[in-house]
């Protein structure tokens, strides 16, 4: 309320009040106002407004408290009001999901550089350092002993490693047919800034990977020259220039010229090592340690993918990627497809956590890069700017926000998904983008332990039901999703 308004209001409402005080000396306009402000009816009106205001504020505080508290405290029960506030995309597929009785532990990062002591094996305390909060990422030196590293590498060699990426030659035409878009449509979609020209980064943003071949700005310039695509030579493609190219022109050009391994998304060899009953003791020990580290139900770790052992030769790399796919209602997880009751059109890996072990110390290069770790914002388009592609781990690892040097026995682990706020897996964490920088000297050995969890709780539960072939109500340890039974004091802050 401005002073002006106050004066006008009091003049009107207090006029009768003045009449009841005849003994008062006549007063000037200003002092009359003063007395009318203090008059009873004015006081009553102000107090009424004041009380209504206070009651409103208290009501609002209660509302905020209870509507957010519901999410936190009643996650295992039906929570209709919390649910109503969720945007459609986050809405769980069925109401029954609220009836679950499980809450996944998520280790707290506290802050970058924070160290917590963890007890993972008898007679030894490990230190776990927070490397970033977005993604939630930790490093544990000495997680594996030298002997364990050696045994894992030897077991992998005994089993035999295969190329991580095969060169796929076909498929592009099929994609083009499926796309059902005209060249004009495609041009319009690629033209991010809608200036009627395709800049290099506009093409790369959408076409960086084709048939597993990684396009760089240099490749693109070579292709333009080879195909005489950029007729006016201004480095941009106009709609007229674009129309003259076939859908798979770039791909065909690259394939004809021959593709080197270094031009692939991933240049490594790998194999899988089973970790269940009957597996080498070292592999079973590692799995048990991972369960203890992550504090997740052992049934989830037991039913996850085997250990993936990867070997990069000198010159090997893995461009930045997500280990997991995004969550859409129509997406099914590869590991729970048995339990997906409809034929879902998309399938993706659902790897809640990645535990990456360095099995040797690399002589040169080979760091694991997290290009956007702890960035203030995440913007897919700005990952390529002019000639700098932040996802390119052969060239631009030095521009990554975070790089972890491979040291024998060290483990790093991070969450590929956020929490849904109710103890289960939520949205994909875009900041979990990472890759393996080019190995400049020597070889690099790593192993991945992925912990698979379906963001759709019901599907995960159904899947566990199916593989254990036990009735739902039976008290089977393998089915226990609840981690409460596990020791919770193995992490101690420093
Ligand atoms: C992977 C991976 C990183 C590295 O294998 O998925 O991201 O440093 N590896 O090798
Ligand atoms: Ca443009
Ligand atoms: Fe990865």
Coordinates of C-alpha atoms and ligand atoms in Angstrom, one line a residue:
X1 CA 0.0 0.0 0.0
X2 CA 1.4 3.4 -0.9
X3 CA 1.2 6.4 1.4
X4 CA -1.3 8.0 -1.0
X5 CA -3.7 5.2 -0.8
X6 CA -3.4 5.1 2.9
X7 CA -4.4 8.7 3.2
X8 CA -7.4 8.4 1.0
X9 CA -8.7 5.3 2.7
X10 CA -8.4 6.7 6.2
X11 CA -10.1 9.9 5.2
X12 CA -13.3 8.0 4.2
X13 CA -13.5 5.4 6.8
X14 CA -12.7 7.6 9.8
X15 CA -15.0 10.5 9.1
X16 CA -17.7 9.3 11.5
X17 CA -15.1 8.6 14.1
X18 CA -14.2 12.2 14.2
X19 CA -17.7 13.2 14.9
X20 CA -17.7 11.2 18.1
X21 CA -14.8 13.2 19.5
X22 CA -16.2 16.7 19.6
X23 CA -13.9 17.8 22.4
X24 CA -10.9 17.5 20.3
X25 CA -9.6 20.8 19.1
X26 CA -10.1 21.6 15.5
X27 CA -7.1 20.3 13.6
X28 CA -5.3 20.8 10.5
X29 CA -5.8 18.4 7.6
X30 CA -2.7 16.5 8.4
X31 CA -3.2 16.0 12.1
X32 CA -6.8 15.0 11.5
X33 CA -5.5 12.2 9.4
X34 CA -3.2 11.1 12.2
X35 CA -6.1 10.8 14.6
X36 CA -8.3 9.0 12.2
X37 CA -5.6 6.5 11.5
X38 CA -5.6 5.7 15.1
X39 CA -9.3 5.5 15.3
X40 CA -11.0 2.3 16.3
X41 CA -12.7 1.3 13.1
X42 CA -9.5 1.8 11.2
X43 CA -7.7 -0.3 13.7
X44 CA -10.3 -3.1 13.4
X45 CA -10.2 -3.1 9.6
X46 CA -6.4 -3.2 9.6
X47 CA -6.4 -6.1 12.1
X48 CA -8.9 -8.1 10.1
X49 CA -6.7 -7.7 7.0
X50 CA -3.6 -8.6 9.0
X51 CA -5.2 -11.8 10.5
X52 CA -6.5 -12.9 7.1
X53 CA -3.0 -12.4 5.7
X54 CA -1.4 -14.4 8.5
X55 CA -3.9 -17.2 8.2
X56 CA -3.3 -17.3 4.4
X57 CA 0.5 -17.5 5.0
X58 CA 0.1 -20.3 7.5
X59 CA -2.3 -22.2 5.3
X60 CA 0.2 -21.9 2.4
X61 CA 3.0 -23.2 4.5
X62 CA 1.0 -26.2 5.6
X63 CA 0.0 -26.9 2.0
X64 CA 3.6 -26.8 0.8
X65 CA 4.8 -28.9 3.7
X66 CA 2.2 -31.7 3.3
X67 CA 2.3 -31.8 -0.5
X68 CA 6.1 -32.3 -0.7
X69 CA 6.2 -34.4 2.4
X70 CA 3.9 -37.0 0.9
X71 CA 6.4 -37.8 -1.8
X72 CA 9.1 -38.4 0.7
X73 CA 7.3 -40.3 3.4
X74 CA 4.6 -42.3 1.7
X75 CA 6.5 -43.6 -1.3
X76 CA 5.4 -47.1 -0.7
X77 CA 1.7 -46.3 -0.4
X78 CA -0.8 -44.8 -2.7
X79 CA -0.1 -41.0 -3.0
X80 CA -2.8 -39.5 -5.2
X81 CA -2.0 -35.9 -4.5
X82 CA 1.7 -36.2 -5.1
X83 CA 0.9 -38.1 -8.3
X84 CA -1.5 -35.4 -9.5
X85 CA 1.3 -32.9 -9.5
X86 CA 3.5 -35.0 -11.7
X87 CA 3.8 -34.1 -15.4
X88 CA 2.4 -36.7 -17.7
X89 CA 5.8 -38.0 -18.8
X90 CA 6.8 -38.9 -15.3
X91 CA 3.5 -40.6 -14.4
X92 CA 4.1 -44.2 -13.6
X93 CA 2.4 -46.7 -15.8
X94 CA 0.1 -48.2 -13.2
X95 CA -1.3 -47.2 -9.9
X96 CA -0.2 -50.5 -8.4
X97 CA 3.4 -49.2 -8.6
X98 CA 2.8 -47.3 -5.4
X99 CA 2.2 -50.5 -3.5
X100 CA 5.8 -51.6 -3.7
X101 CA 7.8 -52.0 -0.6
X102 CA 11.3 -51.1 -1.6
X103 CA 13.6 -48.1 -1.6
X104 CA 16.9 -48.2 -3.5
X105 CA 19.9 -46.8 -1.6
X106 CA 21.6 -44.0 -3.3
X107 CA 25.0 -43.1 -2.0
X108 CA 25.3 -39.4 -1.0
X109 CA 28.0 -37.4 -2.8
X110 CA 27.9 -34.5 -0.3
X111 CA 30.2 -32.4 -2.4
X112 CA 33.0 -32.8 -4.9
X113 CA 36.2 -33.9 -3.1
X114 CA 34.2 -35.4 -0.2
X115 CA 35.9 -38.6 1.1
X116 CA 34.0 -41.4 2.9
X117 CA 35.5 -44.5 4.4
X118 CA 33.9 -47.7 3.2
X119 CA 34.3 -51.2 4.5
X120 CA 34.1 -53.6 1.6
X121 CA 36.5 -56.4 2.6
X122 CA 37.7 -57.7 6.0
X123 CA 40.8 -56.0 7.4
X124 CA 40.8 -53.1 5.0
X125 CA 39.1 -49.7 4.7
X126 CA 38.7 -48.1 1.3
X127 CA 38.3 -44.4 0.7
X128 CA 35.6 -43.3 -1.7
X129 CA 35.9 -39.8 -3.2
X130 CA 33.1 -37.9 -4.8
X131 CA 34.3 -36.8 -8.3
X132 CA 31.1 -35.1 -9.4
X133 CA 27.5 -34.6 -8.3
X134 CA 26.1 -34.5 -11.9
X135 CA 26.4 -37.3 -12.5
X136 CA 26.7 -38.7 -9.0
X137 CA 30.2 -40.2 -9.5
X138 CA 32.7 -41.7 -7.1
X139 CA 36.3 -43.1 -7.2
X140 CA 37.6 -45.9 -5.0
X141 CA 41.4 -46.5 -5.3
X142 CA 42.5 -50.1 -4.6
X143 CA 39.0 -51.5 -5.1
X144 CA 40.7 -54.5 -6.8
X145 CA 44.0 -56.1 -5.8
X146 CA 46.8 -56.5 -8.3
X147 CA 46.1 -60.2 -8.4
X148 CA 42.4 -59.7 -9.0
X149 CA 43.2 -57.4 -12.0
X150 CA 45.6 -60.0 -13.4
X151 CA 43.1 -62.9 -13.0
X152 CA 40.3 -60.9 -14.7
X153 CA 42.5 -60.0 -17.7
X154 CA 43.7 -63.6 -18.0
X155 CA 40.2 -65.0 -17.8
X156 CA 39.1 -62.6 -20.5
X157 CA 42.0 -63.7 -22.7
X158 CA 41.2 -67.4 -22.1
X159 CA 37.7 -66.8 -23.1
X160 CA 38.7 -64.7 -26.2
X161 CA 37.8 -61.1 -27.0
X162 CA 35.7 -60.0 -29.9
X163 CA 35.6 -56.6 -31.8
X164 CA 33.3 -54.3 -29.8
X165 CA 32.0 -52.9 -33.0
X166 CA 31.4 -54.6 -36.3
X167 CA 31.2 -52.5 -39.4
X168 CA 27.6 -52.6 -40.6
X169 CA 27.3 -51.8 -44.3
X170 CA 23.6 -51.9 -44.8
X171 CA 20.7 -50.6 -42.9
X172 CA 20.8 -47.0 -43.9
X173 CA 18.4 -47.5 -46.9
X174 CA 16.0 -49.2 -44.6
X175 CA 16.2 -46.3 -42.2
X176 CA 15.6 -43.9 -45.0
X177 CA 12.5 -45.8 -46.1
X178 CA 11.2 -46.0 -42.5
X179 CA 11.8 -42.3 -42.1
X180 CA 9.2 -41.4 -44.7
X181 CA 10.5 -37.8 -44.8
X182 CA 11.1 -35.8 -47.9
X183 CA 14.5 -34.1 -48.5
X184 CA 12.8 -30.8 -47.8
X185 CA 11.5 -32.1 -44.4
X186 CA 14.9 -33.4 -43.4
X187 CA 16.5 -30.1 -44.4
X188 CA 14.1 -28.2 -42.3
X189 CA 14.7 -30.4 -39.3
X190 CA 18.4 -30.2 -39.6
X191 CA 18.4 -26.4 -40.0
X192 CA 18.4 -25.7 -36.3
X193 CA 18.6 -21.9 -36.5
X194 CA 16.2 -21.9 -39.5
X195 CA 18.5 -19.6 -41.6
X196 CA 17.9 -21.7 -44.8
X197 CA 21.5 -23.0 -44.8
X198 CA 23.0 -26.1 -43.2
X199 CA 26.1 -25.3 -41.1
X200 CA 28.5 -28.2 -40.4
X201 CA 27.5 -28.5 -36.7
X202 CA 23.8 -28.7 -37.8
X203 CA 24.6 -31.7 -39.8
X204 CA 26.8 -33.3 -37.2
X205 CA 24.3 -32.8 -34.3
X206 CA 21.9 -35.2 -36.0
X207 CA 24.2 -37.3 -38.1
X208 CA 27.3 -37.7 -36.0
X209 CA 26.9 -41.5 -36.0
X210 CA 25.8 -43.3 -39.1
X211 CA 26.1 -47.1 -39.2
X212 CA 28.6 -46.8 -36.4
X213 CA 30.8 -44.4 -38.3
X214 CA 31.7 -41.3 -36.5
X215 CA 31.6 -38.1 -38.6
X216 CA 34.0 -35.2 -37.9
X217 CA 33.8 -31.7 -39.4
X218 CA 36.9 -32.7 -41.5
X219 CA 35.1 -35.8 -42.8
X220 CA 32.2 -33.7 -43.8
X221 CA 34.4 -31.2 -45.6
X222 CA 36.0 -34.1 -47.5
X223 CA 32.6 -35.5 -48.4
X224 CA 31.4 -32.1 -49.6
X225 CA 34.5 -31.9 -51.8
X226 CA 34.3 -35.5 -53.0
X227 CA 30.6 -35.3 -53.9
X228 CA 30.9 -31.7 -55.1
X229 CA 28.0 -31.0 -52.7
X230 CA 28.8 -27.5 -51.8
X231 CA 28.6 -26.0 -55.2
X232 CA 29.2 -22.3 -54.2
X233 CA 32.0 -23.4 -51.8
X234 CA 30.7 -21.3 -48.9
X235 CA 31.0 -24.3 -46.4
X236 CA 27.2 -24.4 -46.0
X237 CA 24.5 -26.5 -47.8
X238 CA 21.6 -24.7 -49.2
X239 CA 18.3 -26.4 -49.8
X240 CA 19.1 -26.6 -53.5
X241 CA 22.5 -28.2 -52.8
X242 CA 20.9 -30.6 -50.3
X243 CA 18.2 -31.8 -52.7
X244 CA 20.9 -33.1 -55.1
X245 CA 22.2 -35.5 -52.5
X246 CA 20.7 -38.9 -51.9
X247 CA 19.8 -39.9 -48.3
X248 CA 22.8 -42.1 -47.8
X249 CA 25.2 -40.2 -49.9
X250 CA 27.6 -39.4 -47.0
X251 CA 27.6 -43.0 -45.9
X252 CA 28.3 -44.4 -49.3
X253 CA 31.1 -42.0 -49.9
X254 CA 32.8 -43.0 -46.6
X255 CA 32.3 -46.7 -47.2
X256 CA 33.7 -46.5 -50.7
X257 CA 36.7 -44.7 -49.5
X258 CA 37.2 -47.4 -46.8
X259 CA 36.6 -47.0 -43.1
X260 CA 39.4 -47.3 -40.6
X261 CA 38.8 -48.6 -37.1
X262 CA 39.7 -45.2 -35.7
X263 CA 36.6 -43.8 -37.5
X264 CA 34.2 -46.0 -35.6
X265 CA 32.3 -45.0 -32.5
X266 CA 34.1 -47.6 -30.5
X267 CA 37.5 -49.1 -31.2
X268 CA 38.2 -51.9 -28.8
X269 CA 37.7 -55.6 -28.1
X270 CA 35.7 -57.1 -25.3
X271 CA 34.3 -60.3 -23.8
X272 CA 31.8 -61.2 -21.0
X273 CA 32.6 -63.1 -17.8
X274 CA 29.8 -64.8 -15.9
X275 CA 29.9 -64.1 -12.2
X276 CA 27.2 -66.4 -10.8
X277 CA 27.6 -69.7 -8.9
X278 CA 30.4 -71.8 -10.2
X279 CA 32.3 -68.8 -11.6
X280 CA 35.9 -68.2 -10.7
X281 CA 36.1 -67.1 -7.0
X282 CA 37.7 -63.8 -8.0
X283 CA 34.7 -62.9 -10.1
X284 CA 32.2 -63.9 -7.4
X285 CA 34.2 -61.8 -4.9
X286 CA 34.1 -58.8 -7.1
X287 CA 30.3 -59.1 -7.5
X288 CA 29.9 -59.4 -3.7
X289 CA 32.0 -56.3 -3.2
X290 CA 30.0 -54.3 -5.8
X291 CA 26.8 -55.3 -3.9
X292 CA 28.3 -54.0 -0.7
X293 CA 29.6 -50.9 -2.3
X294 CA 26.3 -49.9 -3.9
X295 CA 24.1 -51.2 -1.0
X296 CA 21.6 -52.5 -3.5
X297 CA 19.6 -55.7 -3.0
X298 CA 21.8 -58.6 -3.9
X299 CA 19.0 -60.0 -6.2
X300 CA 19.4 -57.0 -8.4
X301 CA 23.2 -57.4 -8.7
X302 CA 22.9 -61.1 -9.2
X303 CA 20.5 -60.7 -12.1
X304 CA 22.5 -58.0 -13.8
X305 CA 24.7 -58.5 -17.0
X306 CA 27.9 -60.4 -16.6
X307 CA 31.2 -58.6 -16.2
X308 CA 32.3 -56.9 -19.5
X309 CA 36.1 -56.9 -19.9
X310 CA 37.4 -54.5 -22.5
X311 CA 40.8 -54.1 -24.1
X312 CA 41.9 -51.1 -26.1
X313 CA 45.0 -51.3 -28.2
X314 CA 47.2 -48.2 -28.8
X315 CA 44.9 -45.8 -30.8
X316 CA 41.8 -47.3 -29.3
X317 CA 38.9 -45.1 -28.0
X318 CA 35.2 -45.0 -27.2
X319 CA 33.4 -41.7 -28.2
X320 CA 31.2 -40.2 -25.5
X321 CA 27.9 -42.1 -25.0
X322 CA 25.4 -43.1 -22.4
X323 CA 25.5 -46.6 -21.0
X324 CA 21.8 -46.5 -20.6
X325 CA 18.8 -45.3 -22.7
X326 CA 16.2 -42.7 -21.9
X327 CA 12.9 -43.7 -20.3
X328 CA 9.8 -43.4 -22.4
X329 CA 6.5 -45.1 -21.7
X330 CA 6.9 -47.2 -24.9
X331 CA 10.5 -48.2 -24.2
X332 CA 11.3 -51.7 -22.7
X333 CA 14.5 -52.6 -21.0
X334 CA 16.6 -55.3 -22.7
X335 CA 17.1 -57.2 -19.4
X336 CA 13.4 -57.4 -18.5
X337 CA 12.0 -58.1 -22.0
X338 CA 10.8 -61.4 -20.7
X339 CA 8.4 -59.5 -18.5
X340 CA 7.2 -56.9 -20.9
X341 CA 3.6 -57.9 -21.6
X342 CA 3.2 -56.0 -24.8
X343 CA 5.3 -55.8 -27.9
X344 CA 7.1 -52.6 -27.1
X345 CA 8.6 -50.9 -30.2
X346 CA 11.8 -49.7 -28.5
X347 CA 14.3 -51.6 -26.4
X348 CA 17.2 -50.1 -24.5
X349 CA 19.8 -51.0 -21.9
X350 CA 18.6 -50.0 -18.4
X351 CA 21.8 -49.8 -16.4
X352 CA 21.1 -47.9 -13.2
X353 CA 24.8 -48.0 -12.1
X354 CA 28.1 -48.4 -14.0
X355 CA 31.0 -49.7 -12.0
X356 CA 34.1 -49.3 -14.1
X357 CA 37.3 -51.0 -13.0
X358 CA 40.8 -50.1 -14.3
X359 CA 42.7 -53.4 -14.7
X360 CA 46.0 -51.7 -15.6
X361 CA 47.6 -48.3 -15.5
X362 CA 47.8 -46.9 -19.0
X363 CA 51.1 -45.4 -20.2
X364 CA 49.5 -42.7 -22.2
X365 CA 46.0 -41.4 -22.7
X366 CA 43.0 -43.6 -22.2
X367 CA 41.3 -41.5 -19.5
X368 CA 37.6 -41.8 -19.0
X369 CA 36.1 -38.4 -19.9
X370 CA 32.9 -36.9 -18.6
X371 CA 32.4 -34.0 -21.0
X372 CA 29.6 -32.2 -19.1
X373 CA 30.1 -33.4 -15.5
X374 CA 28.8 -30.8 -13.1
X375 CA 28.0 -28.4 -15.9
X376 CA 25.6 -25.7 -14.8
X377 CA 23.2 -26.7 -17.7
X378 CA 23.0 -29.5 -20.2
X379 CA 22.3 -28.5 -23.8
X380 CA 22.7 -31.2 -26.4
X381 CA 23.1 -28.7 -29.3
X382 CA 26.0 -26.9 -27.7
X383 CA 28.0 -30.1 -27.5
X384 CA 29.1 -29.3 -31.0
X385 CA 30.3 -25.8 -31.6
X386 CA 31.9 -24.8 -34.8
X387 CA 34.6 -27.4 -35.2
X388 CA 34.7 -28.6 -31.6
X389 CA 32.7 -31.8 -30.9
X390 CA 32.8 -32.5 -27.2
X391 CA 31.7 -36.1 -27.7
X392 CA 34.8 -36.8 -29.8
X393 CA 37.2 -38.5 -27.4
X394 CA 40.0 -38.7 -30.1
X395 CA 40.3 -35.0 -30.3
X396 CA 38.5 -33.2 -27.5
X397 CA 39.1 -35.0 -24.2
X398 CA 41.1 -32.0 -23.0
X399 CA 37.9 -30.0 -23.2
X400 CA 36.0 -32.4 -21.0
X401 CA 34.9 -31.1 -17.6
X402 CA 36.3 -34.2 -15.9
X403 CA 38.8 -36.9 -16.8
X404 CA 39.7 -40.0 -14.7
X405 CA 43.2 -41.4 -15.2
X406 CA 43.2 -45.2 -15.5
X407 CA 45.1 -46.6 -12.4
X408 CA 45.3 -50.3 -11.8
X409 CA 42.8 -51.5 -9.2
X410 CA 40.8 -48.3 -9.0
X411 CA 37.1 -48.4 -9.5
X412 CA 34.8 -45.5 -10.5
X413 CA 31.1 -45.8 -10.3
X414 CA 28.2 -43.5 -11.2
X415 CA 24.4 -43.5 -11.5
X416 CA 23.1 -43.3 -15.0
X417 CA 19.6 -42.4 -13.8
X418 CA 18.3 -39.9 -11.3
X419 CA 16.1 -41.0 -8.4
X420 CA 12.3 -40.8 -9.0
X421 CA 12.1 -39.2 -5.5
X422 CA 10.2 -42.2 -4.2
X423 CA 13.1 -44.7 -3.8
X424 CA 13.1 -46.0 -7.4
X425 CA 14.8 -45.3 -10.7
X426 CA 13.8 -42.0 -12.3
X427 CA 14.8 -40.1 -15.4
X428 CA 18.0 -40.7 -17.3
X429 CA 20.8 -38.5 -16.0
X430 CA 22.0 -36.6 -19.1
X431 CA 25.2 -35.6 -17.3
X432 CA 26.3 -39.2 -17.2
X433 CA 27.7 -38.8 -20.7
X434 CA 31.2 -40.3 -20.8
X435 CA 33.8 -41.9 -23.1
X436 CA 37.2 -43.5 -23.3
X437 CA 39.9 -41.1 -24.6
X438 CA 42.3 -42.3 -27.2
X439 CA 45.1 -44.5 -25.9
X440 CA 48.3 -42.8 -27.0
X441 CA 50.8 -45.3 -25.4
X442 CA 50.4 -48.9 -24.5
X443 CA 47.1 -50.8 -24.0
X444 CA 44.2 -50.3 -21.7
X445 CA 42.2 -52.9 -19.9
X446 CA 38.9 -52.1 -18.1
X447 CA 35.9 -54.0 -16.9
X448 CA 32.3 -52.8 -16.6
X449 CA 29.9 -54.1 -14.0
X450 CA 26.4 -52.7 -14.9
X451 CA 23.6 -53.0 -12.5
X452 CA 20.4 -53.4 -14.4
X453 CA 17.2 -52.0 -13.0
X454 CA 14.0 -51.4 -14.9
X455 CA 12.6 -47.9 -14.2
X456 CA 9.2 -49.6 -14.4
X457 CA 9.1 -51.2 -10.9
X458 CA 6.4 -53.6 -11.8
X459 CA 8.3 -54.9 -14.8
X460 CA 11.4 -55.4 -12.7
X461 CA 9.4 -57.3 -10.1
X462 CA 7.7 -59.4 -12.7
X463 CA 11.0 -60.2 -14.3
X464 CA 12.5 -61.3 -11.0
X465 CA 9.4 -63.4 -10.4
X466 CA 9.8 -65.1 -13.7
X467 CA 13.5 -65.9 -13.5
X468 CA 13.2 -67.2 -9.9
X469 CA 10.0 -69.1 -10.8
X470 CA 8.7 -68.7 -7.3
X471 CA 5.2 -67.6 -6.4
X472 CA 5.0 -63.9 -5.4
X473 CA 4.2 -64.4 -1.8
X474 CA 6.9 -66.9 -1.0
X475 CA 9.7 -65.6 1.1
X476 CA 12.5 -66.2 -1.3
X477 CA 15.8 -64.4 -0.6
X478 CA 16.4 -64.0 -4.4
X479 CA 13.3 -62.0 -4.7
X480 CA 13.9 -59.7 -1.8
X481 CA 14.2 -56.2 -3.2
X482 CA 14.3 -54.6 0.2
X483 CA 17.9 -53.7 1.2
X484 CA 17.0 -53.0 4.8
X485 CA 18.4 -56.4 5.8
X486 CA 21.8 -55.3 4.6
X487 CA 24.4 -53.5 6.7
X488 CA 23.8 -49.8 6.4
X489 CA 26.8 -48.5 8.3
X490 CA 29.6 -49.5 5.9
X491 CA 29.9 -45.9 4.7
X492 CA 31.5 -43.5 7.1
X493 CA 32.2 -39.8 6.3
X494 CA 35.6 -38.5 6.7
Ligands
LIG1 C1 32.3 -48.3 -21.6 C2 33.1 -47.1 -21.3 C3 35.1 -46.0 -20.7 C4 36.6 -46.2 -20.7 O1 33.0 -49.4 -21.8 O2 31.1 -48.3 -21.7 O3 32.5 -46.1 -21.3 O4 37.3 -45.4 -20.1 N1 34.4 -47.1 -21.1 O5 37.0 -47.2 -21.3
LIG2 CA1 21.3 -23.2 -40.5
LIG3 FE1 30.4 -46.5 -21.2

